[in-house]
CSV table of C-alpha atoms in Angstrom, one decimal:
chain,number,residue,atom,x,y,z
A,170,MET,CA,103.3,92.0,-124.9
A,171,ARG,CA,102.1,94.6,-127.4
A,172,LYS,CA,105.5,94.6,-129.1
A,173,ALA,CA,105.3,90.8,-129.5
A,174,GLY,CA,102.0,91.3,-131.3
A,175,VAL,CA,103.4,93.9,-133.6
A,176,ASP,CA,106.4,91.7,-134.4
A,177,ARG,CA,104.0,88.8,-135.2
A,178,ASP,CA,102.0,91.1,-137.4
A,179,ARG,CA,105.1,92.2,-139.3
A,180,GLU,CA,106.2,88.6,-139.7
A,181,GLU,CA,102.8,87.6,-141.1
A,182,PHE,CA,102.7,90.5,-143.4
A,183,ALA,CA,106.3,90.0,-144.6
A,184,ASP,CA,105.5,86.3,-145.3
A,185,PHE,CA,102.3,87.3,-147.1
A,186,TYR,CA,104.2,89.9,-149.2
A,187,GLN,CA,106.9,87.5,-150.2
A,188,ARG,CA,104.4,84.8,-151.2
A,189,SER,CA,101.9,87.0,-153.1
A,190,ARG,CA,103.7,90.0,-154.5
A,191,ASP,CA,104.7,88.5,-157.8
A,192,ASN,CA,101.3,87.1,-158.6
A,193,CYS,CA,99.6,90.3,-157.5
A,194,LEU,CA,101.8,92.2,-159.8
A,195,ARG,CA,101.1,89.9,-162.7
A,196,ALA,CA,97.4,90.1,-162.1
A,197,VAL,CA,97.4,93.9,-162.1
A,198,LEU,CA,99.8,94.0,-165.0
A,199,ALA,CA,97.5,91.8,-167.0
A,200,SER,CA,94.7,94.3,-166.4
A,201,THR,CA,96.7,97.5,-166.9
A,202,GLY,CA,99.4,96.6,-169.5
A,203,ASN,CA,101.8,99.1,-168.0
A,204,ARG,CA,104.6,97.6,-165.9
A,205,ALA,CA,105.7,100.8,-164.0
A,206,LEU,CA,102.1,101.7,-163.3
A,207,ALA,CA,101.2,98.2,-162.2
A,208,GLU,CA,104.1,98.1,-159.8
A,209,ASP,CA,103.2,101.4,-158.2
A,210,LEU,CA,99.6,100.3,-157.9
A,211,VAL,CA,100.5,97.0,-156.3
A,212,ALA,CA,103.0,98.7,-153.9
A,213,GLU,CA,100.3,101.2,-152.8
A,214,ALA,CA,97.8,98.3,-152.4
A,215,PHE,CA,100.2,96.4,-150.2
A,216,ALA,CA,100.9,99.5,-148.2
A,217,ARG,CA,97.2,99.8,-147.6
A,218,ALA,CA,97.0,96.2,-146.7
A,219,TRP,CA,99.7,96.7,-144.1
A,220,ALA,CA,97.9,99.8,-142.8
A,221,SER,CA,94.8,97.7,-142.3
A,222,TRP,CA,96.5,94.4,-141.7
A,223,HIS,CA,94.2,93.2,-138.9
A,224,LYS,CA,91.2,93.5,-141.4
A,225,VAL,CA,93.0,92.2,-144.5
A,226,ASN,CA,94.5,89.3,-142.6
A,227,ARG,CA,91.0,88.0,-142.0
A,228,HIS,CA,89.9,88.4,-145.6
A,229,PRO,CA,89.2,85.1,-147.3
A,230,ALA,CA,91.8,85.9,-150.0
A,231,PRO,CA,94.1,88.7,-149.0
A,232,ALA,CA,95.9,88.7,-152.3
A,233,ALA,CA,92.6,89.3,-154.0
A,234,TRP,CA,92.0,92.2,-151.7
A,235,VAL,CA,95.4,93.6,-152.8
A,236,VAL,CA,94.6,93.2,-156.5
A,237,ARG,CA,91.2,94.7,-156.2
A,238,THR,CA,92.6,97.6,-154.2
A,239,ALA,CA,95.3,98.2,-156.8
A,240,LEU,CA,92.8,98.3,-159.6
A,241,ASN,CA,90.6,100.6,-157.6
A,242,VAL,CA,93.6,102.9,-156.9
A,243,ARG,CA,94.2,102.8,-160.6
A,244,VAL,CA,90.7,104.3,-161.3
A,245,SER,CA,91.4,107.1,-158.8
A,246,TRP,CA,94.9,107.6,-160.2
A,247,TRP,CA,93.5,107.8,-163.7
A,248,ARG,CA,90.9,110.3,-162.8
A,249,ARG,CA,93.4,112.5,-161.0
A,250,HIS,CA,95.9,112.2,-163.7
A,251,ARG,CA,93.3,113.0,-166.3
A,252,ARG,CA,92.6,116.3,-164.5
A,253,GLU,CA,96.3,117.1,-164.3
A,254,VAL,CA,96.8,116.3,-167.9
A,255,ALA,CA,94.0,118.6,-168.9
A,256,LEU,CA,95.4,121.4,-166.8
A,257,ASP,CA,98.9,120.9,-168.2
A,258,GLY,CA,97.6,120.8,-171.8
A,259,HIS,CA,99.2,117.4,-172.5
A,260,ASP,CA,97.9,114.7,-174.7
A,261,GLN,CA,95.7,112.2,-172.8
A,262,ALA,CA,96.6,109.4,-175.3
A,263,GLU,CA,99.9,109.1,-173.6
A,264,VAL,CA,98.2,107.6,-170.6
A,265,ALA,CA,95.6,105.6,-172.4
A,266,ASP,CA,98.1,103.6,-174.4
A,267,ASP,CA,98.2,100.5,-172.2
A,268,SER,CA,99.1,98.0,-174.9
A,269,ALA,CA,102.3,99.5,-176.1
A,270,GLU,CA,104.5,97.8,-173.5
A,271,LEU,CA,103.4,94.3,-173.7
A,272,HIS,CA,103.0,93.5,-177.4
A,273,ASP,CA,101.2,90.4,-176.5
A,274,GLY,CA,98.0,89.3,-178.2
A,275,LEU,CA,96.9,87.1,-175.3
A,276,LEU,CA,97.3,89.8,-172.7
A,277,ALA,CA,95.6,92.3,-175.0
A,278,ALA,CA,92.8,89.9,-175.2
A,279,VAL,CA,92.6,89.6,-171.5
A,280,ARG,CA,92.3,93.4,-171.2
A,281,ARG,CA,89.6,93.5,-173.8
A,282,LEU,CA,87.4,91.1,-171.9
A,283,PRO,CA,84.4,92.6,-170.2
A,284,GLN,CA,85.3,93.7,-166.7
A,285,ARG,CA,83.6,90.9,-164.8
A,286,GLN,CA,85.1,88.2,-167.0
A,287,ARG,CA,88.5,89.9,-166.7
A,288,GLU,CA,88.3,89.9,-162.9
A,289,VAL,CA,87.3,86.3,-162.8
A,290,VAL,CA,90.2,85.3,-165.1
A,291,VAL,CA,92.7,87.4,-163.2
A,292,LEU,CA,91.8,86.0,-159.9
A,293,ARG,CA,91.6,82.5,-161.2
A,294,ILE,CA,94.8,82.5,-163.2
A,295,TRP,CA,97.2,84.5,-161.3
A,296,LEU,CA,95.9,84.1,-157.8
A,297,ASP,CA,94.9,80.5,-158.2
A,298,LEU,CA,91.6,81.0,-156.4
A,299,ASP,CA,89.0,78.4,-156.7
A,300,THR,CA,85.5,79.2,-158.0
A,301,ASN,CA,83.9,79.6,-154.6
A,302,THR,CA,86.6,82.0,-153.4
A,303,VAL,CA,86.4,84.0,-156.5
A,304,ALA,CA,82.6,84.1,-156.0
A,305,ASP,CA,83.1,85.3,-152.4
A,306,VAL,CA,85.6,88.0,-153.4
A,307,LEU,CA,83.4,89.4,-156.2
A,308,GLY,CA,80.2,89.0,-154.4
A,309,ILE,CA,78.6,86.8,-157.1
A,310,SER,CA,77.4,83.2,-157.2
A,311,ALA,CA,79.7,80.4,-158.0
A,312,LYS,CA,77.6,79.6,-161.1
A,313,THR,CA,78.0,83.1,-162.4
A,314,VAL,CA,81.8,82.8,-161.9
A,315,ALA,CA,81.7,79.6,-163.9
A,316,VAL,CA,79.8,81.2,-166.7
A,317,HIS,CA,82.1,84.2,-166.8
A,318,LEU,CA,85.2,81.9,-166.8
A,319,SER,CA,83.8,79.8,-169.6
A,320,ARG,CA,83.0,82.8,-171.8
A,321,ALA,CA,86.4,84.4,-171.1
A,322,THR,CA,88.2,81.1,-171.9
A,323,ALA,CA,86.4,80.8,-175.1
A,324,THR,CA,87.4,84.3,-176.1
A,325,LEU,CA,91.0,83.7,-175.1
A,326,ARG,CA,91.1,80.4,-176.9
A,327,ALA,CA,90.0,82.1,-180.1
A,328,GLN,CA,92.8,84.6,-179.7
A,329,PHE,CA,95.3,82.0,-178.8
A,330,VAL,CA,94.9,79.6,-181.7
A,331,PRO,CA,96.3,81.9,-184.4
A,332,VAL,CA,99.2,82.9,-182.1
A,333,ALA,CA,100.0,79.2,-181.5
A,334,SER,CA,99.7,78.3,-185.1
A,335,GLN,CA,102.3,80.8,-186.1
A,336,GLY,CA,105.0,78.6,-184.6
A,337,VAL,CA,103.7,75.3,-186.1
A,338,PRO,CA,105.5,74.3,-189.3
A,339,SER,CA,103.2,73.7,-192.3
B,87,MET,CA,93.2,73.0,-176.3
B,88,ASN,CA,91.1,72.4,-173.3
B,89,ASP,CA,90.2,75.3,-170.8
B,90,ASP,CA,93.1,74.5,-168.4
B,91,GLU,CA,95.6,74.6,-171.2
B,92,VAL,CA,94.3,78.0,-172.5
B,93,LEU,CA,94.4,79.5,-169.0
B,94,ASP,CA,97.9,78.0,-168.4
B,95,ALA,CA,99.1,79.5,-171.6
B,96,VAL,CA,97.8,82.9,-170.6
B,97,LYS,CA,99.4,82.5,-167.2
B,98,GLN,CA,102.8,81.7,-168.7
B,99,THR,CA,102.9,85.0,-170.6
B,100,LEU,CA,103.8,86.8,-167.3
B,101,SER,CA,105.8,84.1,-165.6
B,102,GLY,CA,109.0,86.2,-165.7
B,103,VAL,CA,107.5,89.2,-164.1
B,104,ARG,CA,108.8,89.9,-160.5
B,105,MET,CA,107.8,92.5,-158.0
B,106,ASP,CA,111.1,93.8,-156.6
B,107,ARG,CA,109.8,96.7,-154.4
B,108,PRO,CA,111.5,96.3,-150.9
B,109,ILE,CA,109.1,95.5,-148.1
B,110,ASP,CA,110.6,98.4,-146.1
B,111,THR,CA,109.1,101.0,-148.4
B,112,ILE,CA,105.8,99.2,-148.4
B,113,GLU,CA,105.7,99.1,-144.6
B,114,ARG,CA,106.8,102.7,-144.3
B,115,ARG,CA,104.0,103.9,-146.6
B,116,GLY,CA,101.5,101.7,-144.7
B,117,ARG,CA,102.6,103.3,-141.4
B,118,VAL,CA,102.1,106.8,-142.9
B,119,ARG,CA,98.6,105.9,-144.1
B,120,ARG,CA,97.7,104.4,-140.7
B,121,ARG,CA,98.9,107.4,-138.8
B,122,ARG,CA,97.1,109.8,-141.1
B,123,ARG,CA,93.9,107.7,-140.9
B,124,LYS,CA,94.1,107.8,-137.1
B,125,LEU,CA,94.8,111.5,-137.1
B,126,LEU,CA,91.9,112.3,-139.4
B,127,GLY,CA,89.6,110.0,-137.5
B,128,LEU,CA,90.5,111.8,-134.3
B,129,ALA,CA,90.2,115.2,-135.9
B,130,ALA,CA,86.8,114.2,-137.4
B,131,GLY,CA,85.5,113.8,-133.9
B,132,GLY,CA,86.0,110.1,-133.2
B,133,GLY,CA,88.7,110.0,-130.7
B,134,LEU,CA,88.7,113.6,-129.7
B,135,ALA,CA,85.0,113.4,-128.9
B,136,VAL,CA,86.1,111.2,-126.0
B,137,LEU,CA,88.6,113.9,-125.0
B,138,ALA,CA,86.1,116.7,-125.6
B,139,ALA,CA,88.9,118.3,-127.5
B,140,LEU,CA,88.3,120.2,-130.7
B,141,ALA,CA,90.3,119.9,-133.9
B,142,LEU,CA,90.6,123.0,-135.9
B,143,ALA,CA,91.1,122.8,-139.6
B,144,LEU,CA,93.6,125.4,-140.9
B,145,PRO,CA,93.7,125.9,-144.6
B,146,THR,CA,97.2,125.8,-146.1
B,147,ALA,CA,96.9,128.8,-148.3
B,148,THR,CA,99.5,131.5,-147.8
B,149,ASN,CA,97.4,134.7,-147.9
B,150,ARG,CA,96.3,135.5,-144.5
B,151,PRO,CA,94.0,138.2,-143.1
B,152,GLY,CA,95.8,141.2,-141.8
B,153,THR,CA,93.4,142.2,-139.1
B,154,PHE,CA,90.6,140.5,-137.2
B,155,PRO,CA,87.1,141.8,-136.8
B,156,GLY,CA,86.9,143.6,-133.6
B,157,GLY,CA,90.6,143.2,-133.1
B,158,GLY,CA,92.9,144.9,-130.8
B,159,PRO,CA,96.7,145.1,-130.7
B,160,SER,CA,98.4,142.0,-132.0
B,161,LEU,CA,100.5,140.4,-129.3
B,162,SER,CA,102.7,138.3,-131.5
B,163,PRO,CA,103.7,137.9,-135.2
B,164,ALA,CA,103.4,135.6,-138.2
B,165,ALA,CA,103.4,132.0,-137.0
B,166,PHE,CA,100.3,132.8,-134.9
B,167,SER,CA,98.1,135.8,-134.2
B,168,LEU,CA,97.0,136.4,-130.6
B,169,VAL,CA,94.6,139.3,-130.2
B,170,ARG,CA,92.9,140.6,-127.0
B,171,GLN,CA,89.4,141.6,-127.8
B,172,GLN,CA,87.2,144.2,-126.2
B,173,ASP,CA,85.4,141.6,-124.0
B,174,GLN,CA,88.8,140.5,-122.7
B,175,THR,CA,88.7,137.2,-124.5
B,176,VAL,CA,91.8,136.3,-126.6
B,177,LYS,CA,91.5,135.2,-130.2
B,178,LEU,CA,94.2,132.8,-131.4
B,179,THR,CA,94.7,132.0,-135.1
B,180,LEU,CA,97.5,129.6,-135.9
B,181,ASN,CA,99.4,129.2,-139.1
B,182,TYR,CA,100.4,125.7,-138.4
B,183,GLU,CA,103.0,125.7,-141.2
B,184,GLN,CA,105.0,128.2,-139.3
B,185,ILE,CA,104.7,126.8,-135.8
B,186,LEU,CA,108.3,125.9,-135.3
B,187,ASP,CA,108.8,127.3,-131.9
B,188,PRO,CA,106.1,126.1,-129.4
B,189,VAL,CA,107.8,128.0,-126.6
B,190,ALA,CA,107.1,131.3,-128.4
B,191,LEU,CA,103.4,130.6,-128.4
B,192,GLU,CA,103.5,129.4,-124.8
B,193,ASP,CA,105.1,132.7,-123.8
B,194,ALA,CA,102.6,134.8,-125.8
B,195,LEU,CA,99.7,132.9,-124.3
B,196,ALA,CA,101.2,133.3,-120.8
B,197,ASP,CA,101.5,137.1,-121.5
B,198,ALA,CA,97.8,137.1,-122.3
B,199,GLY,CA,97.0,135.3,-119.0
B,200,ILE,CA,96.6,131.9,-120.5
B,201,PRO,CA,98.7,129.1,-119.0
B,202,ALA,CA,99.4,126.7,-121.8
B,203,VAL,CA,101.6,123.9,-123.0
B,204,VAL,CA,102.2,123.6,-126.8
B,205,LYS,CA,103.4,120.4,-128.4
B,206,THR,CA,104.2,120.1,-132.1
B,207,GLN,CA,103.9,116.8,-134.1
B,208,ALA,CA,102.4,115.1,-131.1
B,209,LEU,CA,98.8,114.5,-130.0
B,210,CYS,CA,98.3,114.9,-126.3
B,211,PHE,CA,95.3,114.0,-124.3
B,212,PRO,CA,94.6,113.7,-120.6
B,213,ALA,CA,94.9,110.4,-118.8
B,214,LYS,CA,91.7,111.4,-117.0
B,215,LYS,CA,89.1,113.7,-118.5
B,216,GLU,CA,89.1,117.3,-119.9
B,217,LEU,CA,87.8,119.8,-117.4
B,218,PRO,CA,84.0,120.3,-117.8
B,219,SER,CA,84.4,124.1,-117.9
B,220,ALA,CA,86.2,123.8,-121.3
B,221,ARG,CA,83.0,124.6,-123.1
B,222,ARG,CA,82.9,128.0,-121.4
B,223,VAL,CA,86.5,128.7,-122.0
B,224,PHE,CA,86.6,128.0,-125.7
B,225,ARG,CA,84.6,128.9,-128.7
B,226,THR,CA,85.5,129.0,-132.4
B,227,GLU,CA,85.0,131.7,-134.9
B,228,GLN,CA,85.3,131.9,-138.6
B,229,VAL,CA,87.6,134.5,-140.0
B,230,SER,CA,86.7,136.2,-143.3
B,231,TRP,CA,89.6,136.4,-145.7
B,232,PRO,CA,90.2,139.6,-147.7
B,233,ASP,CA,88.7,138.3,-150.9
B,234,GLY,CA,85.9,136.7,-149.1
B,235,SER,CA,86.6,133.4,-150.8
B,236,ALA,CA,87.9,131.3,-147.9
B,237,LYS,CA,87.3,130.9,-144.3
B,238,GLU,CA,89.6,130.1,-141.4
B,239,THR,CA,88.7,129.0,-138.0
B,240,ALA,CA,90.1,130.9,-135.0
B,241,LEU,CA,89.9,129.8,-131.4
B,242,VAL,CA,88.6,132.3,-128.9
B,243,ILE,CA,89.7,131.8,-125.3
B,244,ASP,CA,88.2,133.3,-122.3
B,245,PRO,CA,91.0,133.3,-119.6
B,246,ALA,CA,88.5,134.5,-117.0
B,247,MET,CA,86.6,131.2,-117.3
B,248,MET,CA,89.7,129.0,-116.8
B,249,PRO,CA,89.6,127.4,-113.3
B,250,LYS,CA,92.5,127.9,-111.0
B,251,HIS,CA,95.4,125.6,-111.6
B,252,SER,CA,94.2,124.7,-115.1
B,253,LEU,CA,96.0,125.0,-118.4
B,254,ILE,CA,95.5,124.4,-122.0
B,255,TYR,CA,97.3,121.7,-123.9
B,256,PHE,CA,97.7,122.4,-127.6
B,257,SER,CA,98.7,119.7,-130.1
B,258,ILE,CA,99.7,121.1,-133.4
B,259,LEU,CA,100.2,118.6,-136.2
B,260,LYS,CA,101.4,119.2,-139.7
B,261,LEU,CA,100.3,116.6,-142.1
B,262,PRO,CA,102.2,115.6,-145.3
B,263,PRO,CA,102.3,118.2,-148.1
B,264,ASP,CA,99.6,116.5,-150.2
B,265,ASP,CA,97.2,117.0,-147.4
B,266,LYS,CA,95.1,120.1,-147.5
B,267,PHE,CA,94.7,120.7,-143.8
B,268,GLY,CA,96.9,120.7,-140.7
B,269,LYS,CA,95.3,119.9,-137.4
B,270,VAL,CA,95.3,121.6,-134.1
B,271,ALA,CA,93.7,120.0,-131.0
B,272,ARG,CA,93.4,121.6,-127.6
B,273,VAL,CA,92.2,120.4,-124.3
B,274,LEU,CA,91.7,122.1,-120.9
B,275,VAL,CA,93.1,120.2,-118.0
B,276,ALA,CA,94.2,120.6,-114.4
B,277,ASP,CA,97.9,121.6,-114.3
B,278,ASP,CA,98.8,118.4,-112.4
B,279,ASP,CA,96.8,116.1,-114.7
B,280,PRO,CA,99.0,113.4,-116.3
B,281,MET,CA,99.0,113.7,-120.1
B,282,VAL,CA,99.5,111.0,-122.7
B,283,CYS,CA,101.3,112.2,-125.8
B,284,ARG,CA,101.6,110.2,-129.0
B,285,GLU,CA,104.3,111.4,-131.4
B,286,PHE,CA,103.6,111.9,-135.1
B,287,ARG,CA,106.5,111.8,-137.4
B,288,ARG,CA,106.3,112.6,-141.1
């Protein structure tokens, strides 16, 4: 009986992982700009989701739980790494250079957004969450989500236009 | 461009990114976290409170005290120290990193008049309850290190207070290398009490 429950949990988690892993990685990558780091963070967050699957499974948006966990892990990782770097006498700029790998103006603009706007954009764009679910996940009102999204979109549009115009023949 | 077109354009920038980490590695890591969480929860008093068992935190540092305050002749070497004290109690200090031979500790305890079963990498608890006299049998003491900078907890056992036909079950767990502490749990039970053991693998 217990084994059947474990097997069912594994199936559910495997299905969740297959469906959400790419979008979770994209969401975290958009926030960090470093592919290898993003993949490690997402893997760790999924592992934590599996470790607490009974809780995460009941979350209104489990993929959002994974993304937020990954980004929280990143904060811990950064703090730990910063200490290690200081002890080793290495240059911290090596870690801080998030934009070197992507070379993409749009993604750089996403990372420059204020934190709340960035969270709304990431959850909305890559996890396809509606306004109410984003509000639930972030613990803010739906109206506030709409305001953040509107401001973020305006910022991104301003960034996007010159990029788009580069490919338009005069 | 309307808002949807802007957001869609941003989304397309990462459309080729794929997560290719095998689920096996994710699940394995998750299981390790789950086991560690349970273990730490138990050691923190959650589960072991039910068992009335005590978890001792043993620092992983390598320097160890050579002698114990009020100590007598050492009955056994490095992996553990077992010292009979003047009041006939027996002080046990474990270096869990070196506990590779549980039988050696069982034999040493038996020589000191303490019937015991030692399990490594398994947490054992009685199917019934720990004997109520446990609180008279065990007490913990802190051990001063030579430089005075760290403390270690030692278990003092009074064999005279152990009821007839009782024994001590020790569970010695070594956590992953990045953990600072190993865990030792002990419980006083009747020697015919059924025990439930859960194995922990690294």
